[in-house]
Amino acid sequence: MSARTEDAARANRIDTVDAVVVGAGFAGLYAVYKLRSLGLTVRGIETAAGVGGTWYWNRYPGARCDVESVDYSYSFSPELEQEWNWSEKYATQPEILAYINHVADRFDLRDHFLFETRVTSAELDEESLRWEVRTDRGDVLTAQYCIFATGALSTANMPNIPGRESFSGDTHHTGHWPHEGVDFTGKKVGVIGTGSSGIQSIPLIAEQADHLYVFQRSANYSVPAGNMSWDDEMRRAIKAGYAERRRLSRESGGGSPYNAHPKSALEVSEEERRAAYEERWKLGGVLFAKTFPDQTRTDAANATAREFAEQKIRRLVDDPAIAEKLIPNDHPIGTKRIVTDTHYFETYNRPNVTLVDLKETPIESITRSGITTTDTEYTLDTLVFATGFDAMTGALDRMRIVGRAGVSLAECWSEGPKTYLGVGVPGFPNMFVVTGPGSPSVLANMVLGAEQHIDWIAACIEHLWENDYDAIEATVPATDRWVEHCRELASTTLFPLANSWYMGANIPGKPRVFMPYIGGFGAYGKILAEVADEGFRGFDFC
Ligand code: FAD
């Protein structure tokens, strides 16, 4: 029986467990695996009907990872590393989902989860220091530890465009794509949004649609993915060097085994600089944004990368006027997540693709038959929202999480998220956030990021046992210092200049705070290890 059928029929659960884990993506699955291996009783809860998280929900055409799959995969099991065969450098969503399902079965994780179940609240009982977790299915679970593996990019953002509900055709959000797929053949399609999901899906939708209108509010930088198939020989070579690959990844800035050029972009000759950019461009992928260490630190260094990328766009797009519209003019390159694509810019050379620049002609409304801009009306059969996510805090904000003295997480974070090390929050003992704000999170390989956090949380629980404590809680001074440290680090970069989802800028009313820790994955790992070695400095125990 599938998880869906089984879960649809189940009675509600009133349970007491050691740990509740919310989310069945990469992070939640590993959390269940790890905590179970410590001998804890664990209950996982997941809104979706299956495992996979991001890769369960984002089934749009062209969905792929942009960190190489051999790196964007679990490292906790060398056997798993050796037995799984990635077919391409950047795996597609179906392949990643198949991998996650394989992991769930291989390590027997599925049965720990309640699927099709949304956590609505988690409240601390201050006397017992236990969490009471409630769901939309009437479950009530009491647990000592509450682990939110709810994802940094798991809450789809639907823009509030007037008339949105009135559209009579099909509407899809890339982050909630139908499992049976969407046939665009013969259809007039509108895609709103040109971030990662838009840029990945647009070339494939264009191949099918009768006509595709791309509604672009802000242009984005994108680098060719440089995807390729792996043959057996390549796979063998990667597998033989896996341990070293992982070591380099853990020490790197972004969680994959690459580092920036040793010199500043401005220290090298024009020739050397071009060669370095060209090499990264050919290699493909997000690493282009990290060609030189100062690329996102100074305007002058950034300008060199920008100029290079813009020349590429001008060369790829036949119509110079369209090329200019596709070149971002509102943020330094790399300060919004750089996108990786397969023939994105070339798609605008197709006769059945029209770019609608919303800076020139903003959308006035969505109507029954399409989209009306200040200029004209576009008649559409299908509307695709590639409008991203309420990033990093969205999933947490949508639950009622209440800590000491009845104070909610939403209240604590009203001016922006505040964590100690991205994992702990004062007033919320034994509550852990995985890859949350204040950690490298979305700036690094998130599979290794999740493992790093969960291993650390497990060490923390062992520390509690060894010392006969019931609870661990981040202190206010340590949290304040960490928040300030994160802010300071970000302020030495160009990142706060962009209206990005890193800054919460895509969500009306969200506080403008640069949310991730930008000091690097390796540096952050060292801090986590030091804190643990010093008896979890900055935390209180009771
Ligand atoms: P998720 O995979 O987001 O899983 C969280 C789960 O929690 C979801 O299934 C959600 O349904 C569930 N949940 C949330 N709230 C509740 C609730 N209240 N009750 C019950 N369940 C809940 N990162 C990279 O490092 N490299 C990449 O190449 C990369 N590519 C990406 C491509 C796309 C299209 C997207 C959207 C993201 C990509 N990411 C990438 C980021 C990606 O989100 C992470 O890599 C990773 O999958 C996160 O795993 P997770 O388990 O932390 O969260």
Coordinates of C-alpha atoms and ligand atoms in Angstrom, one line a residue:
M1 CA 0.0 0.0 0.0
S2 CA 1.4 3.4 -0.8
A3 CA 2.0 6.0 1.8
R4 CA -0.9 8.1 0.4
T5 CA -3.5 5.4 0.8
E6 CA -2.3 4.2 4.2
D7 CA -2.1 7.7 5.5
A8 CA -5.4 8.9 4.1
A9 CA -7.2 6.2 6.2
R10 CA -5.3 6.5 9.4
A11 CA -6.7 7.5 12.8
N12 CA -5.1 10.4 14.6
R13 CA -2.1 9.7 16.8
I14 CA -1.7 10.6 20.4
D15 CA 2.0 9.7 21.1
T16 CA 4.9 10.4 23.3
V17 CA 8.3 10.1 21.6
D18 CA 11.8 11.4 22.3
A19 CA 12.0 13.5 19.1
V20 CA 9.6 14.9 16.5
V21 CA 11.2 15.8 13.2
V22 CA 9.1 18.0 10.9
G23 CA 9.9 17.5 7.1
A24 CA 10.9 14.5 5.0
G25 CA 13.4 16.2 2.7
F26 CA 17.1 15.5 2.7
A27 CA 17.3 17.0 6.2
G28 CA 14.3 15.3 7.9
L29 CA 15.2 11.9 6.5
Y30 CA 18.8 12.1 7.8
A31 CA 17.5 13.5 11.2
V32 CA 15.3 10.4 11.6
Y33 CA 18.2 8.1 10.6
K34 CA 20.7 9.8 13.0
L35 CA 18.5 10.1 16.0
R36 CA 17.2 6.6 15.6
S37 CA 20.8 5.4 15.6
L38 CA 21.3 7.1 19.0
G39 CA 18.4 4.9 20.3
L40 CA 15.8 7.7 20.3
T41 CA 12.2 7.1 19.5
V42 CA 11.5 9.4 16.6
R43 CA 8.3 10.5 14.7
G44 CA 8.6 12.4 11.4
I45 CA 5.8 14.5 10.1
E46 CA 5.4 15.6 6.4
T47 CA 2.8 17.5 4.5
A48 CA 3.5 15.7 1.3
A49 CA 2.4 12.2 0.5
G50 CA 6.0 11.0 0.2
V51 CA 9.6 11.7 1.0
G52 CA 11.8 14.2 -1.0
G53 CA 10.9 17.7 0.2
T54 CA 12.1 20.1 -2.6
W55 CA 12.3 17.2 -5.0
Y56 CA 8.9 15.9 -4.2
W57 CA 7.3 19.3 -4.9
N58 CA 9.3 20.9 -7.7
R59 CA 8.5 18.7 -10.7
Y60 CA 8.4 21.4 -13.3
P61 CA 10.2 20.7 -16.6
G62 CA 13.9 21.4 -16.4
A63 CA 14.1 21.1 -12.6
R64 CA 17.6 20.0 -11.6
C65 CA 20.2 20.6 -8.9
D66 CA 22.9 23.2 -9.6
V67 CA 25.5 21.6 -7.3
E68 CA 27.0 18.5 -8.9
S69 CA 25.0 15.5 -7.9
V70 CA 28.0 13.5 -6.7
D71 CA 28.4 16.3 -4.1
Y72 CA 24.7 17.1 -3.7
S73 CA 24.1 13.7 -2.1
Y74 CA 24.4 12.2 1.3
S75 CA 27.9 11.6 2.7
F76 CA 27.0 9.7 5.8
S77 CA 27.2 6.2 4.2
P78 CA 30.2 5.3 2.1
E79 CA 28.3 2.2 0.9
L80 CA 25.5 4.4 -0.4
E81 CA 28.1 6.6 -2.2
Q82 CA 29.5 3.6 -3.9
E83 CA 26.3 1.9 -4.9
W84 CA 24.3 4.8 -6.3
N85 CA 25.1 5.8 -9.9
W86 CA 24.3 9.4 -10.9
S87 CA 23.6 9.5 -14.6
E88 CA 24.5 13.2 -15.1
K89 CA 26.6 15.9 -13.6
Y90 CA 23.5 17.8 -12.5
A91 CA 20.7 15.3 -11.9
T92 CA 17.1 16.0 -12.9
Q93 CA 14.4 16.2 -10.3
P94 CA 13.1 12.6 -11.1
E95 CA 16.6 11.2 -10.5
I96 CA 17.1 13.1 -7.3
L97 CA 13.6 12.0 -6.1
A98 CA 14.4 8.4 -7.0
Y99 CA 17.7 8.7 -5.0
I100 CA 15.9 10.0 -1.9
N101 CA 13.3 7.3 -2.2
H102 CA 16.1 4.7 -2.4
V103 CA 17.6 6.2 0.7
A104 CA 14.3 6.1 2.6
D105 CA 13.9 2.4 1.7
R106 CA 17.5 1.3 2.1
F107 CA 17.7 2.7 5.6
D108 CA 14.1 1.9 6.5
L109 CA 13.1 5.5 7.2
R110 CA 9.6 5.7 5.6
D111 CA 7.7 4.1 8.4
H112 CA 8.8 6.7 10.9
F113 CA 6.8 9.4 9.1
L114 CA 3.2 10.5 9.1
F115 CA 2.6 11.7 5.6
E116 CA 0.0 14.1 4.3
T117 CA 0.1 15.7 7.7
R118 CA 0.9 19.3 8.4
V119 CA 2.3 20.4 11.7
T120 CA 0.2 23.4 12.8
S121 CA 1.7 24.1 16.2
A122 CA 4.5 23.2 18.6
E123 CA 4.2 24.5 22.1
L124 CA 6.6 24.2 25.0
D125 CA 5.4 22.9 28.3
E126 CA 7.7 24.9 30.5
E127 CA 7.3 22.6 33.5
S128 CA 8.2 19.3 31.8
L129 CA 10.3 21.1 29.1
R130 CA 8.6 18.9 26.5
W131 CA 7.1 20.0 23.2
E132 CA 3.5 19.4 22.3
V133 CA 3.2 19.1 18.5
R134 CA -0.2 19.3 16.9
T135 CA -1.1 18.6 13.3
D136 CA -4.0 19.3 10.9
R137 CA -5.0 15.6 11.3
G138 CA -5.7 15.9 15.0
D139 CA -2.5 14.3 16.1
V140 CA -0.9 15.3 19.4
L141 CA 2.7 14.3 19.9
T142 CA 4.7 15.0 23.0
A143 CA 8.5 15.1 22.6
Q144 CA 11.6 16.2 24.4
Y145 CA 13.3 17.4 21.2
C146 CA 11.6 19.2 18.3
I147 CA 13.6 19.4 15.1
F148 CA 12.4 21.6 12.3
A149 CA 13.7 20.3 9.0
T150 CA 11.0 22.2 7.2
G151 CA 13.2 23.5 4.4
A152 CA 14.6 26.9 3.4
L153 CA 12.8 26.9 0.1
S154 CA 9.6 25.0 0.8
T155 CA 6.9 27.7 1.0
A156 CA 5.8 28.7 -2.4
N157 CA 5.3 32.4 -3.0
M158 CA 2.2 33.4 -4.9
P159 CA 2.2 37.1 -5.7
N160 CA -0.9 39.1 -4.9
I161 CA -1.7 40.2 -8.4
P162 CA -5.3 41.7 -8.7
G163 CA -7.6 39.2 -10.3
R164 CA -5.4 36.2 -9.8
E165 CA -8.3 33.9 -8.9
S166 CA -10.3 35.0 -11.9
F167 CA -8.1 33.3 -14.6
S168 CA -10.1 30.6 -16.3
G169 CA -7.2 28.6 -17.7
D170 CA -4.9 26.3 -15.9
T171 CA -2.6 27.8 -13.2
H172 CA 0.5 26.1 -11.8
H173 CA 3.2 27.1 -9.4
T174 CA 6.6 25.6 -10.2
G175 CA 6.9 24.6 -6.5
H176 CA 3.7 22.6 -6.6
W177 CA 3.9 21.0 -10.0
P178 CA 1.3 18.3 -10.8
H179 CA 2.7 14.8 -10.6
E180 CA 1.2 13.9 -14.0
G181 CA 3.1 16.7 -15.7
V182 CA 1.6 19.5 -17.8
D183 CA 1.1 19.3 -21.6
F184 CA 1.7 22.8 -23.2
T185 CA 1.2 21.6 -26.7
G186 CA -0.8 24.1 -28.7
K187 CA -1.2 26.4 -25.7
K188 CA -0.5 30.0 -25.2
V189 CA 1.5 30.0 -22.0
G190 CA 2.5 32.8 -19.7
V191 CA 5.4 32.4 -17.2
I192 CA 5.6 34.9 -14.5
G193 CA 9.1 35.0 -12.9
T194 CA 12.6 34.7 -14.2
G195 CA 14.4 33.3 -11.1
S196 CA 15.9 29.8 -11.0
S197 CA 12.6 27.9 -11.6
G198 CA 11.6 30.2 -14.5
I199 CA 15.0 30.1 -16.1
Q200 CA 15.1 26.3 -15.9
S201 CA 11.6 25.7 -17.2
I202 CA 11.3 28.4 -19.9
P203 CA 13.4 26.7 -22.6
L204 CA 11.4 23.4 -22.2
I205 CA 8.0 25.1 -22.1
A206 CA 9.0 27.1 -25.2
E207 CA 9.7 23.9 -27.1
Q208 CA 6.1 22.7 -26.5
A209 CA 3.9 25.8 -26.4
D210 CA 2.3 27.4 -29.3
H211 CA 3.4 30.7 -27.9
L212 CA 5.2 31.5 -24.6
Y213 CA 5.1 34.9 -23.0
V214 CA 7.7 35.5 -20.3
F215 CA 6.7 38.2 -17.8
Q216 CA 10.0 39.5 -16.4
R217 CA 10.1 41.8 -13.4
S218 CA 13.8 41.7 -12.9
A219 CA 16.3 40.1 -15.2
N220 CA 18.7 37.5 -13.6
Y221 CA 22.2 36.5 -14.4
S222 CA 22.4 32.9 -15.5
V223 CA 25.4 30.7 -16.5
P224 CA 25.2 27.6 -18.7
A225 CA 24.9 24.6 -16.5
G226 CA 27.4 22.7 -18.5
N227 CA 25.6 19.5 -17.8
M228 CA 26.9 16.2 -19.1
S229 CA 26.3 12.5 -18.8
W230 CA 28.6 10.5 -16.7
D231 CA 30.0 7.3 -18.1
D232 CA 31.2 4.3 -16.1
E233 CA 34.8 5.5 -16.2
M234 CA 34.0 8.9 -14.9
R235 CA 31.8 7.4 -12.1
R236 CA 34.6 5.0 -11.1
A237 CA 37.0 7.9 -10.9
I238 CA 34.7 10.0 -8.7
K239 CA 33.9 7.0 -6.5
A240 CA 37.5 6.2 -6.0
G241 CA 38.2 9.7 -4.8
Y242 CA 35.0 10.2 -2.8
A243 CA 36.5 10.5 0.6
E244 CA 38.9 13.3 -0.5
R245 CA 36.1 15.0 -2.4
R246 CA 34.0 15.2 0.7
R247 CA 36.9 16.4 2.8
L248 CA 37.5 19.3 0.3
S249 CA 33.8 20.0 0.3
R250 CA 33.6 20.3 4.1
E251 CA 36.5 22.7 4.1
S252 CA 35.3 24.8 1.1
G253 CA 33.3 28.0 1.0
G254 CA 30.2 26.5 -0.6
G255 CA 30.2 22.8 0.3
S256 CA 31.6 21.4 -2.9
P257 CA 35.2 20.6 -3.6
Y258 CA 36.1 23.9 -5.3
N259 CA 37.6 27.1 -4.1
A260 CA 38.0 30.5 -5.6
H261 CA 41.0 31.6 -7.6
P262 CA 43.8 32.4 -5.1
K263 CA 44.1 36.1 -6.2
S264 CA 41.8 39.1 -6.3
A265 CA 40.0 39.8 -9.6
L266 CA 41.9 43.1 -9.7
E267 CA 45.3 41.6 -9.0
V268 CA 45.5 39.5 -12.1
S269 CA 46.1 40.7 -15.7
E270 CA 43.1 41.3 -18.0
E271 CA 44.2 38.1 -19.9
E272 CA 44.4 35.9 -16.8
R273 CA 41.0 37.3 -15.5
R274 CA 39.3 36.5 -18.8
A275 CA 40.8 33.1 -18.9
A276 CA 39.6 32.4 -15.4
Y277 CA 36.0 33.5 -16.2
E278 CA 36.0 31.6 -19.4
E279 CA 37.1 28.5 -17.7
R280 CA 34.4 28.7 -15.1
W281 CA 31.8 29.6 -17.7
K282 CA 32.8 26.5 -19.7
L283 CA 32.8 24.3 -16.6
G284 CA 29.3 25.7 -16.0
G285 CA 27.3 26.1 -12.8
V286 CA 27.0 28.4 -9.9
L287 CA 30.7 28.4 -9.3
F288 CA 31.0 31.2 -11.8
A289 CA 29.9 33.5 -9.0
K290 CA 32.9 32.5 -7.0
T291 CA 35.6 32.7 -9.7
F292 CA 37.5 35.3 -7.7
P293 CA 37.3 35.7 -3.9
D294 CA 36.4 39.4 -4.0
Q295 CA 33.9 39.1 -6.8
T296 CA 30.9 39.8 -4.5
R297 CA 32.9 42.0 -2.2
T298 CA 33.8 45.1 -4.2
D299 CA 32.1 46.9 -7.0
A300 CA 35.3 47.0 -9.1
A301 CA 35.9 43.2 -8.9
N302 CA 32.2 42.6 -9.5
A303 CA 32.2 44.8 -12.5
T304 CA 34.7 42.5 -14.2
A305 CA 32.5 39.4 -13.8
R306 CA 29.4 41.4 -14.8
E307 CA 31.0 42.7 -17.9
F308 CA 32.1 39.2 -18.9
A309 CA 28.6 37.7 -18.3
E310 CA 26.9 40.5 -20.1
Q311 CA 29.0 40.1 -23.2
K312 CA 28.0 36.4 -23.2
I313 CA 24.3 37.4 -23.1
R314 CA 24.7 39.9 -25.9
R315 CA 26.3 37.1 -28.0
L316 CA 23.6 34.6 -27.3
V317 CA 20.6 36.7 -28.0
D318 CA 20.0 37.8 -31.6
D319 CA 17.9 40.9 -31.0
P320 CA 20.1 43.5 -29.2
A321 CA 17.1 45.2 -27.7
I322 CA 15.9 42.0 -26.1
A323 CA 19.5 41.2 -25.0
E324 CA 19.5 44.5 -23.1
K325 CA 16.3 43.7 -21.3
L326 CA 17.7 40.3 -20.3
I327 CA 20.8 42.0 -18.7
P328 CA 20.2 42.8 -15.1
N329 CA 20.7 46.4 -14.1
D330 CA 19.6 46.3 -10.5
H331 CA 22.1 44.1 -8.7
P332 CA 25.8 43.1 -8.7
I333 CA 26.3 39.7 -10.3
G334 CA 26.1 36.8 -7.8
T335 CA 24.2 38.8 -5.1
K336 CA 21.0 37.2 -6.2
R337 CA 21.4 33.4 -6.5
I338 CA 23.0 33.0 -9.8
V339 CA 21.0 30.7 -12.0
T340 CA 22.3 27.8 -14.2
D341 CA 20.5 27.1 -17.4
T342 CA 20.4 25.0 -20.5
H343 CA 19.8 27.3 -23.5
Y344 CA 17.9 30.0 -21.6
F345 CA 19.0 33.1 -23.4
E346 CA 18.9 31.4 -26.8
T347 CA 15.2 30.7 -26.2
Y348 CA 14.5 34.3 -26.8
N349 CA 15.6 33.8 -30.4
R350 CA 12.6 31.5 -31.0
P351 CA 9.7 33.1 -33.0
N352 CA 7.2 31.7 -30.5
V353 CA 8.7 33.4 -27.4
T354 CA 7.9 37.0 -26.3
L355 CA 9.7 38.7 -23.5
V356 CA 7.4 41.1 -21.6
D357 CA 9.5 43.6 -19.6
L358 CA 7.3 44.4 -16.5
K359 CA 9.6 47.3 -15.6
E360 CA 8.4 49.1 -18.8
T361 CA 4.9 47.8 -18.8
P362 CA 3.8 46.5 -15.3
I363 CA 1.0 43.9 -14.9
E364 CA -2.2 45.6 -14.0
S365 CA -4.3 42.5 -13.4
I366 CA -4.9 38.9 -14.2
T367 CA -8.2 38.5 -16.0
R368 CA -10.4 35.6 -17.0
S369 CA -8.6 35.3 -20.2
G370 CA -5.0 36.3 -19.4
I371 CA -2.8 39.1 -18.2
T372 CA -3.3 42.8 -18.7
T373 CA -0.3 45.0 -18.6
T374 CA -0.2 48.8 -18.8
D375 CA 0.4 48.3 -22.5
T376 CA -1.8 45.5 -23.7
E377 CA -3.7 42.3 -22.9
Y378 CA -2.1 38.9 -23.4
T379 CA -4.6 36.0 -24.0
L380 CA -3.4 32.8 -22.3
D381 CA -4.5 29.2 -21.9
T382 CA -2.0 28.4 -19.1
L383 CA -0.4 30.5 -16.4
V384 CA 2.8 29.4 -14.7
F385 CA 4.0 31.1 -11.5
A386 CA 7.7 30.7 -11.2
T387 CA 7.6 33.1 -8.4
G388 CA 9.8 31.4 -5.9
F389 CA 9.5 31.0 -2.2
D390 CA 9.1 32.7 1.1
A391 CA 12.6 31.7 1.8
M392 CA 14.3 30.5 5.0
T393 CA 11.5 31.6 7.5
G394 CA 8.4 30.8 5.4
A395 CA 7.7 27.3 6.7
L396 CA 8.5 28.2 10.3
D397 CA 6.3 31.3 10.1
R398 CA 3.3 29.2 9.0
M399 CA 3.3 27.2 12.2
R400 CA 2.4 28.4 15.7
I401 CA 5.7 27.8 17.5
V402 CA 5.5 28.9 21.2
G403 CA 8.4 28.8 23.6
R404 CA 8.9 30.1 27.2
A405 CA 6.4 32.5 28.7
G406 CA 4.0 31.9 25.9
V407 CA 6.1 33.9 23.5
S408 CA 5.9 32.8 19.8
L409 CA 8.8 32.4 17.4
A410 CA 6.9 34.9 15.1
E411 CA 7.1 37.5 17.9
C412 CA 10.8 36.9 18.5
W413 CA 11.5 37.2 14.8
S414 CA 9.3 40.2 14.0
E415 CA 12.3 42.2 13.0
G416 CA 14.0 39.4 11.2
P417 CA 15.1 35.9 12.3
K418 CA 17.6 35.7 15.2
T419 CA 19.3 32.4 15.9
Y420 CA 22.5 31.2 17.6
L421 CA 24.5 29.5 14.9
G422 CA 21.4 29.1 12.8
V423 CA 20.3 26.1 15.0
G424 CA 19.1 27.4 18.4
V425 CA 16.8 30.2 19.5
P426 CA 16.7 31.6 23.1
G427 CA 13.4 30.8 24.8
F428 CA 13.0 27.6 22.7
P429 CA 14.9 24.9 24.6
N430 CA 15.5 21.6 22.8
M431 CA 14.2 23.1 19.6
F432 CA 16.5 22.9 16.7
V433 CA 16.2 24.4 13.2
V434 CA 18.1 22.7 10.4
T435 CA 19.8 24.9 7.8
G436 CA 18.0 27.9 9.3
P437 CA 18.8 31.6 9.1
G438 CA 22.2 32.4 10.6
S439 CA 23.7 29.3 9.0
P440 CA 25.3 28.9 5.5
S441 CA 22.1 27.2 4.4
V442 CA 21.1 28.3 0.9
L443 CA 24.6 29.7 0.2
A444 CA 26.1 26.2 0.3
N445 CA 25.5 22.6 -0.7
M446 CA 22.4 22.0 1.4
V447 CA 22.7 18.2 1.7
L448 CA 26.1 18.5 3.4
G449 CA 24.6 21.5 5.4
A450 CA 21.8 19.3 6.7
E451 CA 24.2 16.5 7.6
Q452 CA 26.5 19.0 9.4
H453 CA 23.6 20.4 11.5
I454 CA 22.1 17.0 12.3
D455 CA 25.4 15.5 13.4
W456 CA 25.9 18.5 15.6
I457 CA 22.4 18.2 17.1
A458 CA 23.1 14.5 17.8
A459 CA 26.3 15.4 19.5
C460 CA 24.4 18.0 21.5
I461 CA 21.9 15.4 22.6
E462 CA 24.7 13.1 23.7
H463 CA 26.2 15.9 25.6
L464 CA 22.9 16.3 27.5
W465 CA 22.9 12.6 28.4
E466 CA 26.5 12.5 29.5
N467 CA 25.9 15.4 31.8
D468 CA 22.5 14.4 33.0
Y469 CA 20.8 17.5 31.6
D470 CA 17.2 17.7 30.3
A471 CA 17.5 20.6 28.0
I472 CA 19.8 22.9 26.0
E473 CA 18.9 26.5 25.1
A474 CA 20.8 29.2 23.3
T475 CA 21.5 32.2 25.5
V476 CA 20.5 35.7 24.6
P477 CA 24.0 37.2 24.6
A478 CA 25.4 34.4 22.4
T479 CA 22.5 34.9 20.0
D480 CA 22.9 38.6 19.9
R481 CA 26.6 38.3 19.2
W482 CA 26.0 35.7 16.4
V483 CA 23.3 37.8 14.8
E484 CA 25.6 40.8 14.8
H485 CA 28.5 38.7 13.5
C486 CA 26.3 37.5 10.6
R487 CA 25.2 41.1 9.9
E488 CA 28.8 42.4 9.9
L489 CA 30.0 39.6 7.6
A490 CA 27.2 40.4 5.1
S491 CA 27.9 44.1 5.3
T492 CA 31.5 43.5 4.0
T493 CA 29.9 42.1 0.8
L494 CA 27.7 43.4 -1.9
F495 CA 24.9 41.0 -1.1
P496 CA 22.7 43.5 1.0
L497 CA 22.5 45.7 -2.1
A498 CA 20.3 43.3 -4.0
N499 CA 16.5 43.0 -3.6
S500 CA 16.9 39.2 -3.2
W501 CA 15.1 36.5 -1.4
Y502 CA 18.2 36.2 0.8
M503 CA 17.1 39.6 2.1
G504 CA 13.4 38.7 2.2
A505 CA 12.8 41.3 -0.5
N506 CA 10.4 39.2 -2.6
I507 CA 7.8 39.0 0.2
P508 CA 5.9 42.2 0.9
G509 CA 6.3 43.3 4.5
K510 CA 9.1 40.8 5.3
P511 CA 11.9 42.4 7.3
R512 CA 14.9 43.2 5.1
V513 CA 17.7 41.2 6.7
F514 CA 20.4 39.2 5.0
M515 CA 19.4 35.8 6.4
P516 CA 22.2 33.3 5.7
Y517 CA 25.6 33.2 7.3
I518 CA 28.1 34.3 4.6
G519 CA 31.4 33.4 6.2
G520 CA 31.7 30.1 4.3
F521 CA 30.7 26.5 4.8
G522 CA 34.1 25.3 6.0
A523 CA 34.6 28.3 8.4
Y524 CA 31.1 27.7 9.8
G525 CA 31.8 24.0 10.3
K526 CA 34.9 25.0 12.4
I527 CA 32.9 27.3 14.6
L528 CA 30.3 24.6 15.2
A529 CA 33.1 22.1 16.1
E530 CA 34.7 24.7 18.5
V531 CA 31.4 25.5 20.2
A532 CA 30.8 21.8 20.8
D533 CA 34.4 21.2 22.0
E534 CA 34.0 24.0 24.5
G535 CA 31.0 22.3 26.1
F536 CA 28.5 24.0 23.7
R537 CA 29.6 27.5 24.5
G538 CA 26.8 30.0 24.4
F539 CA 24.1 27.6 25.4
D540 CA 22.5 27.1 28.8
F541 CA 21.7 23.7 30.2
C542 CA 19.2 22.5 32.8
Ligands
FAD1 P1 13.0 20.5 1.9 O1 13.5 19.6 0.9 O2 12.4 21.8 1.5 O3 12.0 19.7 2.8 C1 11.2 20.3 3.8 C2 9.9 19.5 3.9 O4 9.2 20.0 5.1 C3 9.0 19.7 2.8 O5 8.7 18.5 2.2 C4 7.7 20.3 3.4 O6 6.5 19.8 2.8 C5 7.9 19.9 4.8 N1 7.2 20.8 5.7 C6 7.3 22.2 5.8 N2 6.5 22.7 6.8 C7 5.8 21.6 7.3 C8 4.8 21.5 8.3 N3 4.4 22.5 8.9 N4 4.3 20.2 8.5 C9 4.8 19.2 7.9 N5 5.7 19.2 6.9 C10 6.2 20.4 6.6 N6 20.2 23.3 -2.8 C11 21.5 22.9 -3.1 O7 22.3 22.9 -2.2 N7 21.9 22.6 -4.4 C12 21.0 22.6 -5.4 O8 21.4 22.3 -6.5 C13 19.7 23.0 -5.2 N8 18.8 23.0 -6.2 C14 17.5 23.4 -5.9 C15 16.6 23.4 -6.9 C16 15.3 23.8 -6.7 C17 14.3 23.8 -7.8 C18 14.9 24.2 -5.4 C19 13.5 24.7 -5.0 C20 15.8 24.2 -4.3 C21 17.1 23.7 -4.6 N9 18.0 23.7 -3.5 C22 19.3 23.3 -3.8 C23 17.6 23.9 -2.2 C24 16.9 22.7 -1.6 O9 15.8 23.2 -1.0 C25 17.8 22.0 -0.6 O10 19.0 21.6 -1.3 C26 17.3 20.7 0.0 O11 16.5 19.9 -0.8 C27 16.6 21.1 1.3 O12 16.2 19.9 2.0 P2 15.4 20.0 3.4 O13 15.2 18.7 3.8 O14 16.2 21.0 4.3 O15 14.1 20.8 3.0

